[in-house]
mmCIF file of C-alpha atoms and ligand atoms in Angstrom:
data_model
loop_
_atom_site.group_PDB
_atom_site.id
_atom_site.type_symbol
_atom_site.label_atom_id
_atom_site.label_comp_id
_atom_site.label_asym_id
_atom_site.label_seq_id
_atom_site.Cartn_x
_atom_site.Cartn_y
_atom_site.Cartn_z
ATOM 1 C CA MET A 1 0.000 0.000 0.000
ATOM 2 C CA LYS A 2 1.153 3.523 -0.791
ATOM 3 C CA ALA A 3 0.591 6.345 1.719
ATOM 4 C CA LEU A 4 1.077 10.059 1.175
ATOM 5 C CA LEU A 5 1.822 11.709 4.511
ATOM 6 C CA VAL A 6 1.065 15.385 4.961
ATOM 7 C CA GLY A 7 3.759 16.701 7.309
ATOM 8 C CA GLU A 8 3.390 19.856 9.383
ATOM 9 C CA TYR A 9 5.705 22.787 9.852
ATOM 10 C CA ARG A 10 5.280 25.917 11.951
ATOM 11 C CA ASP A 11 7.389 28.990 12.583
ATOM 12 C CA GLY A 12 10.529 27.487 11.038
ATOM 13 C CA LYS A 13 10.179 24.092 12.737
ATOM 14 C CA LEU A 14 8.968 20.683 11.668
ATOM 15 C CA LEU A 15 6.194 19.540 14.036
ATOM 16 C CA GLY A 16 6.597 16.271 15.968
ATOM 17 C CA SER A 17 3.253 15.047 14.581
ATOM 18 C CA THR A 18 5.061 14.490 11.254
ATOM 19 C CA TYR A 19 6.893 11.571 12.874
ATOM 20 C CA GLU A 20 3.586 10.161 14.143
ATOM 21 C CA LEU A 21 2.479 9.948 10.491
ATOM 22 C CA LEU A 22 5.703 8.085 9.677
ATOM 23 C CA ALA A 23 5.119 5.772 12.654
ATOM 24 C CA PHE A 24 1.620 4.988 11.355
ATOM 25 C CA ALA A 25 2.952 4.248 7.830
ATOM 26 C CA GLN A 26 5.585 1.978 9.365
ATOM 27 C CA LYS A 27 3.006 0.201 11.532
ATOM 28 C CA ILE A 28 0.733 -0.619 8.594
ATOM 29 C CA GLY A 29 3.669 -1.512 6.315
ATOM 30 C CA ALA A 30 2.884 1.257 3.797
ATOM 31 C CA GLN A 31 5.359 2.700 1.357
ATOM 32 C CA ALA A 32 5.546 6.366 2.407
ATOM 33 C CA ALA A 33 5.925 9.557 0.418
ATOM 34 C CA MET A 34 5.552 12.936 2.094
ATOM 35 C CA PHE A 35 4.126 16.332 1.247
ATOM 36 C CA LEU A 36 5.334 19.289 3.286
ATOM 37 C CA VAL A 37 4.884 23.004 3.140
ATOM 38 C CA GLY A 38 8.068 23.851 4.968
ATOM 39 C CA SER A 39 11.688 24.620 4.385
ATOM 40 C CA GLU A 40 14.943 22.933 3.344
ATOM 41 C CA ALA A 41 16.281 23.990 6.760
ATOM 42 C CA ALA A 42 13.870 21.715 8.696
ATOM 43 C CA LEU A 43 13.444 18.480 6.778
ATOM 44 C CA PRO A 44 12.060 15.286 8.331
ATOM 45 C CA GLN A 45 14.387 12.312 8.665
ATOM 46 C CA PHE A 46 13.083 9.435 6.586
ATOM 47 C CA ASP A 47 13.901 7.569 3.374
ATOM 48 C CA GLY A 48 11.456 8.378 0.614
ATOM 49 C CA PRO A 49 10.259 11.113 -1.725
ATOM 50 C CA LEU A 50 9.455 14.459 -0.088
ATOM 51 C CA TYR A 51 7.392 16.928 -2.090
ATOM 52 C CA LEU A 52 8.386 20.270 -0.642
ATOM 53 C CA ALA A 53 6.605 23.573 -1.150
ATOM 54 C CA ASP A 54 8.354 26.599 0.270
ATOM 55 C CA ALA A 55 6.399 27.912 3.271
ATOM 56 C CA LYS A 56 7.266 31.528 2.463
ATOM 57 C CA ALA A 57 5.646 31.229 -0.974
ATOM 58 C CA ALA A 58 2.788 28.859 -0.082
ATOM 59 C CA GLY A 59 1.908 30.301 3.360
ATOM 60 C CA GLU A 60 2.149 27.986 6.366
ATOM 61 C CA PHE A 61 -1.628 27.689 6.648
ATOM 62 C CA ASN A 62 -3.515 27.997 3.399
ATOM 63 C CA PRO A 63 -5.728 24.932 2.886
ATOM 64 C CA ALA A 64 -7.056 26.070 -0.506
ATOM 65 C CA LEU A 65 -3.588 26.384 -2.015
ATOM 66 C CA HIS A 66 -2.169 23.373 -0.170
ATOM 67 C CA LYS A 67 -5.053 21.262 -1.439
ATOM 68 C CA GLN A 68 -4.180 22.242 -5.028
ATOM 69 C CA LEU A 69 -0.527 21.335 -4.481
ATOM 70 C CA LEU A 70 -1.495 18.051 -2.834
ATOM 71 C CA LEU A 71 -3.785 17.091 -5.693
ATOM 72 C CA GLN A 72 -0.818 17.439 -8.085
ATOM 73 C CA VAL A 73 1.278 15.152 -5.869
ATOM 74 C CA ILE A 74 -1.580 12.645 -5.504
ATOM 75 C CA GLU A 75 -1.914 12.560 -9.310
ATOM 76 C CA GLN A 76 1.761 11.665 -9.534
ATOM 77 C CA GLU A 77 2.087 9.264 -6.592
ATOM 78 C CA GLN A 78 -1.349 7.591 -6.763
ATOM 79 C CA PRO A 79 -1.473 6.761 -3.021
ATOM 80 C CA GLU A 80 -4.287 4.637 -1.594
ATOM 81 C CA LEU A 81 -4.062 6.551 1.672
ATOM 82 C CA ILE A 82 -3.561 10.240 2.376
ATOM 83 C CA VAL A 83 -2.620 10.683 6.025
ATOM 84 C CA LEU A 84 -2.758 13.891 8.083
ATOM 85 C CA ALA A 85 -2.489 14.737 11.764
ATOM 86 C CA HIS A 86 -5.820 15.425 13.508
ATOM 87 C CA SER A 87 -4.773 19.024 14.071
ATOM 88 C CA SER A 88 -6.362 22.323 13.031
ATOM 89 C CA TYR A 89 -4.297 22.051 9.826
ATOM 90 C CA GLY A 90 -5.307 18.426 9.216
ATOM 91 C CA TRP A 91 -8.988 18.755 9.971
ATOM 92 C CA ASP A 92 -9.241 21.752 7.647
ATOM 93 C CA LEU A 93 -7.423 20.082 4.770
ATOM 94 C CA ALA A 94 -8.666 16.469 5.017
ATOM 95 C CA PRO A 95 -12.356 17.028 4.075
ATOM 96 C CA ARG A 96 -11.355 19.370 1.240
ATOM 97 C CA LEU A 97 -9.117 16.639 -0.172
ATOM 98 C CA ALA A 98 -11.684 13.876 0.273
ATOM 99 C CA LEU A 99 -14.304 15.968 -1.502
ATOM 100 C CA ALA A 100 -11.967 16.722 -4.403
ATOM 101 C CA LEU A 101 -10.944 13.053 -4.661
ATOM 102 C CA LYS A 102 -14.502 11.749 -4.075
ATOM 103 C CA CYS A 103 -13.221 9.295 -1.515
ATOM 104 C CA ALA A 104 -13.842 8.313 2.106
ATOM 105 C CA GLN A 105 -12.545 10.420 4.982
ATOM 106 C CA ILE A 106 -11.981 8.973 8.439
ATOM 107 C CA SER A 107 -11.050 11.188 11.371
ATOM 108 C CA GLU A 108 -9.114 10.624 14.619
ATOM 109 C CA VAL A 109 -7.712 7.220 13.711
ATOM 110 C CA LEU A 110 -6.296 5.326 16.696
ATOM 111 C CA GLY A 111 -5.393 2.013 15.091
ATOM 112 C CA TYR A 112 -5.470 -0.068 11.935
ATOM 113 C CA ALA A 113 -5.905 -3.765 11.208
ATOM 114 C CA GLU A 114 -6.802 -5.677 8.068
ATOM 115 C CA GLY A 115 -8.002 -2.704 6.027
ATOM 116 C CA ALA A 116 -10.097 -1.253 8.876
ATOM 117 C CA PHE A 117 -9.469 1.844 10.977
ATOM 118 C CA LEU A 118 -10.193 2.183 14.672
ATOM 119 C CA ALA A 119 -11.688 5.556 15.615
ATOM 120 C CA PRO A 120 -13.536 7.008 18.623
ATOM 121 C CA ALA A 121 -17.298 7.499 18.701
ATOM 122 C CA CYS A 122 -19.842 9.078 21.062
ATOM 123 C CA ASN A 123 -17.470 11.666 22.520
ATOM 124 C CA ALA A 124 -14.739 9.009 22.836
ATOM 125 C CA LYS A 125 -16.883 6.766 25.054
ATOM 126 C CA LEU A 126 -16.911 4.044 22.392
ATOM 127 C CA ARG A 127 -14.549 2.919 19.660
ATOM 128 C CA ARG A 128 -15.710 1.835 16.237
ATOM 129 C CA THR A 129 -14.049 0.020 13.366
ATOM 130 C CA LEU A 130 -14.487 1.632 9.970
ATOM 131 C CA LYS A 131 -13.731 0.287 6.518
ATOM 132 C CA PRO A 132 -13.631 2.897 3.744
ATOM 133 C CA ALA A 133 -16.137 2.180 0.984
ATOM 134 C CA THR A 134 -13.757 3.653 -1.607
ATOM 135 C CA ALA A 135 -10.394 2.302 -2.784
ATOM 136 C CA ARG A 136 -8.724 5.486 -1.583
ATOM 137 C CA ALA A 137 -9.163 7.195 1.793
ATOM 138 C CA VAL A 138 -8.088 10.366 3.532
ATOM 139 C CA VAL A 139 -7.457 9.833 7.244
ATOM 140 C CA THR A 140 -6.444 11.993 10.189
ATOM 141 C CA LEU A 141 -4.538 10.506 13.133
ATOM 142 C CA GLN A 142 -5.191 11.173 16.798
ATOM 143 C CA ALA A 143 -2.304 13.015 18.468
ATOM 144 C CA GLY A 144 -0.194 10.552 20.429
ATOM 145 C CA ALA A 145 -1.762 7.397 18.971
ATOM 146 C CA PHE A 146 1.348 6.335 17.029
ATOM 147 C CA SER A 147 5.021 6.743 17.825
ATOM 148 C CA LEU A 148 8.216 5.532 16.182
ATOM 149 C CA PRO A 149 9.895 2.665 18.040
ATOM 150 C CA GLY A 150 13.292 4.396 17.855
ATOM 151 C CA GLU A 151 14.905 7.633 16.714
ATOM 152 C CA PRO A 152 13.890 8.820 13.218
ATOM 153 C CA ALA A 153 16.533 8.227 10.551
ATOM 154 C CA GLY A 154 17.085 8.629 6.822
ATOM 155 C CA THR A 155 17.393 11.341 4.202
ATOM 156 C CA PRO A 156 14.431 12.214 1.982
ATOM 157 C CA GLN A 157 14.701 12.759 -1.746
ATOM 158 C CA VAL A 158 13.458 16.329 -1.985
ATOM 159 C CA LYS A 159 11.198 17.180 -4.931
ATOM 160 C CA PRO A 160 10.542 20.938 -4.902
ATOM 161 C CA LEU A 161 7.032 22.058 -5.861
ATOM 162 C CA SER A 162 6.594 25.300 -7.716
ATOM 163 C CA ILE A 163 3.810 27.661 -6.671
ATOM 164 C CA GLN A 164 2.096 29.322 -9.628
ATOM 165 C CA ALA A 165 -0.441 31.655 -8.073
ATOM 166 C CA ALA A 166 -2.601 32.031 -4.995
ATOM 167 C CA VAL A 167 -5.910 30.139 -5.234
ATOM 168 C CA GLY A 168 -9.125 30.018 -3.265
ATOM 169 C CA GLY A 169 -9.104 33.625 -2.088
ATOM 170 C CA LEU A 170 -7.156 32.814 1.085
ATOM 171 C CA GLU A 171 -4.055 34.545 2.276
ATOM 172 C CA PHE A 172 -1.935 33.408 5.232
ATOM 173 C CA VAL A 173 -1.448 36.381 7.511
ATOM 174 C CA GLY A 174 0.359 34.830 10.472
ATOM 175 C CA TYR A 175 -0.186 33.213 13.842
ATOM 176 C CA GLU A 176 -1.229 34.955 17.003
ATOM 177 C CA ALA A 177 -0.033 33.362 20.220
ATOM 178 C CA ALA A 178 -2.789 32.283 22.591
ATOM 179 C CA GLN A 179 -2.698 33.849 26.036
ATOM 180 C CA LYS A 180 0.006 32.187 28.052
ATOM 181 C CA ALA A 181 -1.289 29.719 30.596
ATOM 182 C CA ALA A 182 -1.619 31.392 33.972
ATOM 183 C CA VAL A 183 -0.431 28.160 35.602
ATOM 184 C CA ASP A 184 2.585 26.272 34.311
ATOM 185 C CA LEU A 185 1.608 22.687 35.135
ATOM 186 C CA SER A 186 4.602 21.358 33.211
ATOM 187 C CA ARG A 187 6.806 22.271 36.207
ATOM 188 C CA ALA A 188 4.544 20.786 38.883
ATOM 189 C CA GLU A 189 5.860 17.713 40.715
ATOM 190 C CA ILE A 190 2.390 16.638 41.865
ATOM 191 C CA ILE A 191 -0.866 17.182 39.980
ATOM 192 C CA VAL A 192 -4.344 16.167 41.125
ATOM 193 C CA SER A 193 -6.793 16.406 38.238
ATOM 194 C CA ALA A 194 -10.567 16.601 38.310
ATOM 195 C CA GLY A 195 -12.592 14.785 35.654
ATOM 196 C CA ARG A 196 -16.288 14.715 34.807
ATOM 197 C CA GLY A 197 -16.667 11.945 37.411
ATOM 198 C CA ILE A 198 -16.489 14.529 40.231
ATOM 199 C CA GLY A 199 -20.111 15.255 39.290
ATOM 200 C CA LYS A 200 -20.526 19.005 39.856
ATOM 201 C CA LYS A 201 -18.687 22.308 40.092
ATOM 202 C CA GLU A 202 -18.939 22.438 43.893
ATOM 203 C CA ASN A 203 -16.765 19.289 44.089
ATOM 204 C CA VAL A 204 -13.771 21.009 42.468
ATOM 205 C CA GLU A 205 -12.975 22.419 45.919
ATOM 206 C CA MET A 206 -12.622 18.836 47.231
ATOM 207 C CA ILE A 207 -10.067 17.998 44.492
ATOM 208 C CA ALA A 208 -8.246 21.300 45.023
ATOM 209 C CA ALA A 209 -8.063 20.469 48.752
ATOM 210 C CA LEU A 210 -6.487 17.095 47.949
ATOM 211 C CA ALA A 211 -3.970 18.813 45.630
ATOM 212 C CA LYS A 212 -3.108 21.243 48.430
ATOM 213 C CA ALA A 213 -2.770 18.483 51.034
ATOM 214 C CA LEU A 214 -0.349 16.621 48.739
ATOM 215 C CA GLY A 215 1.588 19.824 47.977
ATOM 216 C CA GLY A 216 0.574 19.812 44.328
ATOM 217 C CA GLU A 217 -1.399 21.701 41.697
ATOM 218 C CA LEU A 218 -4.966 21.270 40.529
ATOM 219 C CA GLY A 219 -5.419 19.976 36.961
ATOM 220 C CA ALA A 220 -8.538 19.090 34.980
ATOM 221 C CA SER A 221 -9.858 17.171 32.010
ATOM 222 C CA ARG A 222 -11.513 19.000 29.127
ATOM 223 C CA PRO A 223 -15.201 18.513 30.020
ATOM 224 C CA VAL A 224 -14.525 20.084 33.410
ATOM 225 C CA VAL A 225 -12.917 23.066 31.676
ATOM 226 C CA ASP A 226 -15.636 23.256 29.001
ATOM 227 C CA ALA A 227 -18.257 23.372 31.771
ATOM 228 C CA GLU A 228 -16.252 26.281 33.267
ATOM 229 C CA TRP A 229 -15.730 24.489 36.577
ATOM 230 C CA VAL A 230 -11.960 25.021 36.214
ATOM 231 C CA ASP A 231 -9.977 27.528 34.142
ATOM 232 C CA HIS A 232 -8.495 26.365 30.823
ATOM 233 C CA SER A 233 -4.993 27.163 32.103
ATOM 234 C CA ARG A 234 -5.308 23.960 34.193
ATOM 235 C CA GLN A 235 -6.448 21.634 31.400
ATOM 236 C CA VAL A 236 -4.258 18.587 30.764
ATOM 237 C CA GLY A 237 -4.201 16.965 27.334
ATOM 238 C CA THR A 238 -3.703 17.590 23.647
ATOM 239 C CA THR A 239 -5.607 20.883 23.753
ATOM 240 C CA GLY A 240 -4.293 21.738 27.218
ATOM 241 C CA GLN A 241 -0.885 21.287 28.803
ATOM 242 C CA THR A 242 1.483 18.328 28.570
ATOM 243 C CA VAL A 243 2.724 17.335 31.991
ATOM 244 C CA ALA A 244 5.151 14.817 33.476
ATOM 245 C CA PRO A 245 4.963 15.149 37.290
ATOM 246 C CA ARG A 246 6.321 12.640 39.799
ATOM 247 C CA LEU A 247 2.725 11.922 40.882
ATOM 248 C CA TYR A 248 -0.453 12.366 38.827
ATOM 249 C CA VAL A 249 -3.773 11.688 40.535
ATOM 250 C CA ALA A 250 -6.661 11.298 38.070
ATOM 251 C CA CYS A 251 -9.980 11.770 39.876
ATOM 252 C CA GLY A 252 -13.029 10.616 37.914
ATOM 253 C CA ILE A 253 -11.184 10.709 34.587
ATOM 254 C CA SER A 254 -11.933 7.960 32.057
ATOM 255 C CA GLY A 255 -8.596 8.055 30.205
ATOM 256 C CA ALA A 256 -9.500 9.278 26.716
ATOM 257 C CA ILE A 257 -6.492 9.330 24.409
ATOM 258 C CA GLN A 258 -6.460 13.151 24.278
ATOM 259 C CA HIS A 259 -6.116 13.256 28.068
ATOM 260 C CA LEU A 260 -3.542 10.442 28.174
ATOM 261 C CA ALA A 261 -1.407 12.202 25.537
ATOM 262 C CA GLY A 262 -0.957 15.034 28.038
ATOM 263 C CA MET A 263 -0.076 13.018 31.170
ATOM 264 C CA LYS A 264 1.011 9.467 30.350
ATOM 265 C CA LYS A 265 4.685 10.332 30.907
ATOM 266 C CA SER A 266 4.024 10.990 34.612
ATOM 267 C CA ASP A 267 6.307 8.913 36.883
ATOM 268 C CA PHE A 268 3.456 7.488 38.962
ATOM 269 C CA ILE A 269 -0.219 7.566 38.085
ATOM 270 C CA LEU A 270 -2.904 7.021 40.691
ATOM 271 C CA ALA A 271 -6.412 6.839 39.236
ATOM 272 C CA VAL A 272 -9.669 6.891 41.184
ATOM 273 C CA ASN A 273 -12.662 5.626 39.255
ATOM 274 C CA THR A 274 -15.896 3.792 39.995
ATOM 275 C CA ASP A 275 -15.429 1.786 36.774
ATOM 276 C CA LYS A 276 -12.743 -0.877 37.069
ATOM 277 C CA GLU A 277 -12.684 -1.173 33.266
ATOM 278 C CA ALA A 278 -12.022 2.558 32.682
ATOM 279 C CA PRO A 279 -9.216 2.983 30.089
ATOM 280 C CA ILE A 280 -7.194 5.092 32.572
ATOM 281 C CA GLY A 281 -6.429 1.728 34.195
ATOM 282 C CA GLU A 282 -4.226 0.853 31.214
ATOM 283 C CA VAL A 283 -1.709 3.577 32.118
ATOM 284 C CA ALA A 284 -2.291 3.843 35.884
ATOM 285 C CA ASP A 285 0.225 2.361 38.319
ATOM 286 C CA VAL A 286 -2.607 2.061 40.810
ATOM 287 C CA LEU A 287 -6.328 2.136 40.010
ATOM 288 C CA VAL A 288 -8.509 2.661 43.057
ATOM 289 C CA VAL A 289 -12.047 1.525 42.316
ATOM 290 C CA ALA A 290 -14.003 3.920 44.498
ATOM 291 C CA ASP A 291 -16.274 6.938 44.545
ATOM 292 C CA VAL A 292 -13.948 9.918 44.299
ATOM 293 C CA LYS A 293 -16.250 11.908 46.600
ATOM 294 C CA GLN A 294 -15.382 9.494 49.393
ATOM 295 C CA PHE A 295 -11.783 8.728 48.437
ATOM 296 C CA ALA A 296 -10.460 12.282 47.805
ATOM 297 C CA PRO A 297 -11.421 13.774 51.213
ATOM 298 C CA ALA A 298 -10.174 10.630 52.986
ATOM 299 C CA LEU A 299 -6.790 10.802 51.238
ATOM 300 C CA ALA A 300 -6.557 14.557 51.841
ATOM 301 C CA GLU A 301 -7.186 14.027 55.547
ATOM 302 C CA LYS A 302 -4.569 11.273 55.702
ATOM 303 C CA ALA A 303 -2.026 13.408 53.780
ATOM 304 C CA SER A 304 -2.511 16.394 56.073
ATOM 305 C CA THR A 305 -1.644 14.283 59.122
ATOM 306 C CA LEU A 306 1.694 13.090 57.650
HETATM 307 P P1 FAD B 401 -15.543 11.074 31.015
HETATM 308 O O1 FAD B 401 -14.959 10.446 29.802
HETATM 309 O O2 FAD B 401 -16.996 11.346 31.036
HETATM 310 O O3 FAD B 401 -15.141 10.141 32.247
HETATM 311 C C1 FAD B 401 -15.644 10.302 33.539
HETATM 312 C C2 FAD B 401 -15.106 9.156 34.358
HETATM 313 O O4 FAD B 401 -15.477 9.341 35.700
HETATM 314 C C3 FAD B 401 -15.654 7.793 33.925
HETATM 315 O O5 FAD B 401 -14.565 6.901 33.708
HETATM 316 C C4 FAD B 401 -16.507 7.335 35.105
HETATM 317 O O6 FAD B 401 -16.450 5.944 35.333
HETATM 318 C C5 FAD B 401 -15.840 8.080 36.244
HETATM 319 N N1 FAD B 401 -16.733 8.351 37.377
HETATM 320 C C6 FAD B 401 -18.051 8.690 37.340
HETATM 321 N N2 FAD B 401 -18.490 8.923 38.595
HETATM 322 C C7 FAD B 401 -17.444 8.727 39.423
HETATM 323 C C8 FAD B 401 -17.256 8.827 40.839
HETATM 324 N N3 FAD B 401 -18.265 9.203 41.668
HETATM 325 N N4 FAD B 401 -16.032 8.538 41.349
HETATM 326 C C9 FAD B 401 -15.007 8.152 40.546
HETATM 327 N N5 FAD B 401 -15.127 8.056 39.203
HETATM 328 C C10 FAD B 401 -16.316 8.357 38.660
HETATM 329 N N6 FAD B 401 -9.782 15.837 26.946
HETATM 330 C C11 FAD B 401 -8.898 16.228 27.875
HETATM 331 O O7 FAD B 401 -8.989 15.845 29.053
HETATM 332 N N7 FAD B 401 -7.876 17.060 27.529
HETATM 333 C C12 FAD B 401 -7.700 17.524 26.278
HETATM 334 O O8 FAD B 401 -6.774 18.301 26.043
HETATM 335 C C13 FAD B 401 -8.629 17.113 25.264
HETATM 336 N N8 FAD B 401 -8.482 17.516 23.994
HETATM 337 C C14 FAD B 401 -9.356 17.053 23.053
HETATM 338 C C15 FAD B 401 -9.157 17.398 21.717
HETATM 339 C C16 FAD B 401 -10.014 16.921 20.751
HETATM 340 C C17 FAD B 401 -9.771 17.291 19.310
HETATM 341 C C18 FAD B 401 -11.090 16.088 21.116
HETATM 342 C C19 FAD B 401 -12.022 15.533 20.064
HETATM 343 C C20 FAD B 401 -11.298 15.737 22.430
HETATM 344 C C21 FAD B 401 -10.447 16.221 23.419
HETATM 345 N N9 FAD B 401 -10.611 15.884 24.756
HETATM 346 C C22 FAD B 401 -9.693 16.263 25.670
HETATM 347 C C23 FAD B 401 -11.838 15.184 25.232
HETATM 348 C C24 FAD B 401 -11.641 13.706 25.419
HETATM 349 O O9 FAD B 401 -11.924 12.994 24.233
HETATM 350 C C25 FAD B 401 -12.588 13.166 26.501
HETATM 351 O O10 FAD B 401 -13.925 13.496 26.157
HETATM 352 C C26 FAD B 401 -12.286 13.722 27.887
HETATM 353 O O11 FAD B 401 -10.907 13.581 28.218
HETATM 354 C C27 FAD B 401 -13.138 12.980 28.920
HETATM 355 O O12 FAD B 401 -12.997 13.617 30.147
HETATM 356 P P2 FAD B 401 -13.295 12.850 31.493
HETATM 357 O O13 FAD B 401 -12.433 11.626 31.589
HETATM 358 O O14 FAD B 401 -13.235 13.835 32.595
HETATM 359 O O15 FAD B 401 -14.847 12.458 31.338
#
């Protein structure tokens, strides 16, 4: 199988997600070619053809123009799979490509086996297996779902792409940095995070009290932040902060891949969940099957007497 990987580049740097695309291609045994709007100064390490459009001429984020360039490469390479990261760049470009190619598009792929893709469903509560109904498919990969077994290696054969004219009425103006997180969780040694399982806003105080008793910081999963129980500056995960504390306590957090991507490198993970089958158990060093409303105050009381 042939796969065309759409690498990502930002502000002069190749993004790490590009290597996740390579890891996926390796995992499924696909022959990989890559498309990148980037620069000669920041090339990915891999052996294979690299179609390179200069970011200064093509704009780092211009899905209309990038789609046109990609269609030229697809015409030449004839890949069965076009693979992008499930990022703001990927989820903008992927449907445009699928529409132009009249082929299937599958988002947030977590795995692959025997021609079928594993992807989340129902707000990541379930996983489904999808087989594209067309011979070709455009897929986006969940952040953190695939990683290379070792260090990347190799030298691509660069094939420069020429940019004729701007298309689609879009012009890349630039990026604007989001407000810096008020709390830098990446430096915290202990983090106690609240998930939807805490039940209601009033219970955040109970989790914050446990964090305080353990000498740590309060963190949160995305639903807790979306419900405005906790500020976004404390969100852990792909759209929050990436943390690696000595101790991470996950309170009422199921363990969706977007949350795990932000905390799975913690030294020791203690999870509290009423569901003994919760996916957080796969990464936790200890899974306490209990109601967090009983466990958190009890642990906080114990910790404050030490
Ligand atoms: P749920 O999945 O609802 O889990 C609640 C858990 O609490 C369950 O396991 C349940 O058994 C348990 N529970 C219930 N009651 C109790 C109780 N009394 N005591 C103990 N346990 C209890 N999520 C993030 O966290 N961070 C991100 O950065 C992030 N980015 C995302 C980006 C994208 C593009 C997308 C699509 C999703 C993202 N998500 C992110 C959302 C993610 O998919 C999950 O929906 C989310 O992580 C689930 O949060 P949760 O575990 O708190 O809630």
